[in-house]
Coordinates of C-alpha atoms in Angstrom, one line a residue:
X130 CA 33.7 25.6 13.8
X131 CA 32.6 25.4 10.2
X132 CA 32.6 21.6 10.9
X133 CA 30.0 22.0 13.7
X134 CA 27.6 24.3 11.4
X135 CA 28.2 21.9 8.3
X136 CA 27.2 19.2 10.5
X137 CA 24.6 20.9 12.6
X138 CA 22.8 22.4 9.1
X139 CA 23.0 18.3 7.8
X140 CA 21.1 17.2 11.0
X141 CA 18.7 19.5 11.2
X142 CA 17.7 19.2 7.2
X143 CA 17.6 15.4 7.6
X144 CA 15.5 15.8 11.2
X145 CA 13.0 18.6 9.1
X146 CA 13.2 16.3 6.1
X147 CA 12.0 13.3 7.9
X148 CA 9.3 15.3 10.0
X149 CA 7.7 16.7 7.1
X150 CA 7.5 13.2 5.2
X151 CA 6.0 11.8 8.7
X152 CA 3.4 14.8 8.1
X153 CA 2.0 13.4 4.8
X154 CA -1.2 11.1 5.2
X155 CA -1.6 7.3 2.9
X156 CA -3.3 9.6 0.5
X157 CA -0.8 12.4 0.3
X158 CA 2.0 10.1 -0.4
X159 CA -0.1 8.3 -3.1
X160 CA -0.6 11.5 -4.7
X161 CA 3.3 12.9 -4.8
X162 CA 4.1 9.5 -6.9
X163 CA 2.8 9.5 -10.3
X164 CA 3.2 5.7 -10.3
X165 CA 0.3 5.9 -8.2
X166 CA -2.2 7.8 -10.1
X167 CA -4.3 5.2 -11.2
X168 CA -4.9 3.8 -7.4
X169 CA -5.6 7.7 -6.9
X170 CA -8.3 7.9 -9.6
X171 CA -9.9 4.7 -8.2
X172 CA -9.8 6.1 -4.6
X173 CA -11.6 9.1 -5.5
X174 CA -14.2 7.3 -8.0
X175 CA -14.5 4.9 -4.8
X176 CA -14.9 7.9 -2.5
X177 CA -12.3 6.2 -0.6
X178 CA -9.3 9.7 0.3
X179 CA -11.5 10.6 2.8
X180 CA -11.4 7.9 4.6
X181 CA -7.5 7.2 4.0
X182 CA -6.5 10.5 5.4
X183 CA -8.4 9.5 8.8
X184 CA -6.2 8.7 11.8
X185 CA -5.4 4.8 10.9
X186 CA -3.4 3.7 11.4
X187 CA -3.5 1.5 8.1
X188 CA -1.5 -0.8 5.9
X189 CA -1.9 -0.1 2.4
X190 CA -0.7 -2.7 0.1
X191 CA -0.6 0.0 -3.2
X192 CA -0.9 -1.5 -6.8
X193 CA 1.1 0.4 -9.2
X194 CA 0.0 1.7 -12.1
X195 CA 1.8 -1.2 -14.3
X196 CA -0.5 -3.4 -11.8
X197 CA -3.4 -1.5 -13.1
X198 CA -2.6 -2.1 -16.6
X199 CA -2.9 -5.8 -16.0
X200 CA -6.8 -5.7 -15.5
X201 CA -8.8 -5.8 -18.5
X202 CA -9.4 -2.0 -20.0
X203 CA -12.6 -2.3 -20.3
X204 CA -13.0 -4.2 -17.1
X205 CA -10.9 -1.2 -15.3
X206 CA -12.7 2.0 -16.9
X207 CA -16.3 0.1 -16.0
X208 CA -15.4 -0.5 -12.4
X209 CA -14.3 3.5 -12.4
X210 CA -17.7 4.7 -13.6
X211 CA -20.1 5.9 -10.9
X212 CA -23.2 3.0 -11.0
X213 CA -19.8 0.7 -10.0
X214 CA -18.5 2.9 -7.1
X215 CA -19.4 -0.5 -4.5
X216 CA -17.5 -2.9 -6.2
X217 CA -14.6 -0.7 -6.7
X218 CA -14.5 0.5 -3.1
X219 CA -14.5 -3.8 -2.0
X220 CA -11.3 -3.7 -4.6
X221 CA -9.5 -1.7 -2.8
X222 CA -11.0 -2.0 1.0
X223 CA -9.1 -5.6 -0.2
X224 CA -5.7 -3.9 -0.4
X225 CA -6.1 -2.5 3.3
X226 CA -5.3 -3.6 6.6
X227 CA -6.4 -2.0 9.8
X228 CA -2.9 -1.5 11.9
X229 CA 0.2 -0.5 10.8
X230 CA 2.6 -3.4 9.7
X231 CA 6.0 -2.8 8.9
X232 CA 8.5 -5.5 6.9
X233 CA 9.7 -6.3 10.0
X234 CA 6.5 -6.7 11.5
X235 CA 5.4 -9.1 8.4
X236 CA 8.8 -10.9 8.1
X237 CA 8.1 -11.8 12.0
X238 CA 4.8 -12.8 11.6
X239 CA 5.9 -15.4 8.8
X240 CA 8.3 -16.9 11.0
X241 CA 6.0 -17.5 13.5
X242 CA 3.3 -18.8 10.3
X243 CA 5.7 -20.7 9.2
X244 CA 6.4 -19.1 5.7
X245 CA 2.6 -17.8 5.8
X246 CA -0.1 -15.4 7.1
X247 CA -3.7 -14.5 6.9
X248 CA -4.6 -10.7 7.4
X249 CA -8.0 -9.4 7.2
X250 CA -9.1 -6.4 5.2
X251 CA -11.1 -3.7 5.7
X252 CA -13.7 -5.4 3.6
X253 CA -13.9 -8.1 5.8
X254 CA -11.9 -10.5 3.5
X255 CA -8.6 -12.3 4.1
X256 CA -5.6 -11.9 2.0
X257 CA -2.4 -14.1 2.7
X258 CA 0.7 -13.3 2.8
X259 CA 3.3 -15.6 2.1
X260 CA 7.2 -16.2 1.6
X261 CA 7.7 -17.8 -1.5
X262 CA 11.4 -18.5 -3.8
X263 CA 12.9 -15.7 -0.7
X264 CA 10.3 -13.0 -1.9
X265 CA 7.0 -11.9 -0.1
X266 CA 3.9 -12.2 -2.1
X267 CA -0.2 -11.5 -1.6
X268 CA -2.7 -14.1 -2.2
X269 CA -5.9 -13.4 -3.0
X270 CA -9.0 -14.8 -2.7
X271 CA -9.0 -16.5 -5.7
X272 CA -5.4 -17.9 -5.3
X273 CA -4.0 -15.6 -7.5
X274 CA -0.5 -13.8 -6.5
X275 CA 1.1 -10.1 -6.4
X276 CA 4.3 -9.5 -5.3
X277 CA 5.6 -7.3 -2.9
X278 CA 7.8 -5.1 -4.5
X279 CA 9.0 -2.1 -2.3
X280 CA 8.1 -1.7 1.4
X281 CA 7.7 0.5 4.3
X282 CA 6.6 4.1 2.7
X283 CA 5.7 5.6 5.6
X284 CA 3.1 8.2 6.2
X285 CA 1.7 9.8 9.3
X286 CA -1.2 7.8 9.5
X287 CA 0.4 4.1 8.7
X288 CA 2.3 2.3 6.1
X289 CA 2.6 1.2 2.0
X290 CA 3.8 -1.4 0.8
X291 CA 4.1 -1.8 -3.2
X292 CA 2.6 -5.0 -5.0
X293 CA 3.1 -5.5 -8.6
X294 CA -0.9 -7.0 -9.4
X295 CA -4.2 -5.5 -8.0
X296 CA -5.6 -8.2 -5.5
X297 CA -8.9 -9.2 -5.8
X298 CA -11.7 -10.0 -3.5
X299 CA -14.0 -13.0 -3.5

């Protein structure tokens, strides 16, 4: 009998552990990880949270903060003032996809491209993803490259994946 509570108690924390993490919008998530408090800054000098806690569903390809840290200081505090709140929103409407796009979903579609795929952005854009020495990487624009680094965060309304380098637009 204790073995049936023990193993009833486990099922239902897991089950109430996974239901409440299904609860938690793009935005939510990105807040509970203080690796991603740099993309939250830029979201709300963007005015951007809104729209991420909408119904989606979305695929967020999240630069870390370290990914941050790779753009120009000056460049990065200048695109986080007010008078800049356009460009910065096109910087990250870059890192978005409309749909929800698990690693399955992406390792599939690069079978079927041949090692390759083009995804449009929010902003209108098109980012390629692309296998590359057995790792998954983003191309941007302006053929520069971030890799994926973790995937499948899920949230209620859609999906992160974790890149190492903010992506940039044309």
């Amino acid at each position: 009998m204790k073995k049936l509570i023990l193993i009833l108690t486990i099922a239902m924390t897991v089950a109430f552990s996974q239901r409440a993490t299904a609860q938690e919008t793009i935005v939510d998530v990105a807040v509970g990880n203080e690796d991603f408090s740099t993309l939250v800054s830029a979201l709300k000098a963007a005015d951007l949270v809104s729209a991420l806690q909408g119904d989606g569903p979305f695929t967020v390809f999240a630069p870390t903060n370290s990914a941050f840290n790779k753009i120009d200081s000056n460049t990065l505090a200048s695109l986080l003032e007010p008078n800049n709140q356009e460009a910065l929103a096109n910087i990250l409407k870059y890192h978005v996809v409309s749909g929800k796009l698990s690693a399955k979903d992406v390792v599939g579609a690069l079978k079927d491209g041949n090692g390759k795929v083009e995804l449009e952005a929010l902003n209108g854009q098109v980012l390629t993803v692309m296998q590359k020495n057995e790792k998954i990487w983003l191309m941007d624009g302006k053929g520069n490259y971030s890799e994926i680094v973790a995937t499948d965060v899920m949230a209620s309304n859609g999906v992160i994946h974790v890149i190492d380098t903010v992506v940039m637009p044309e």
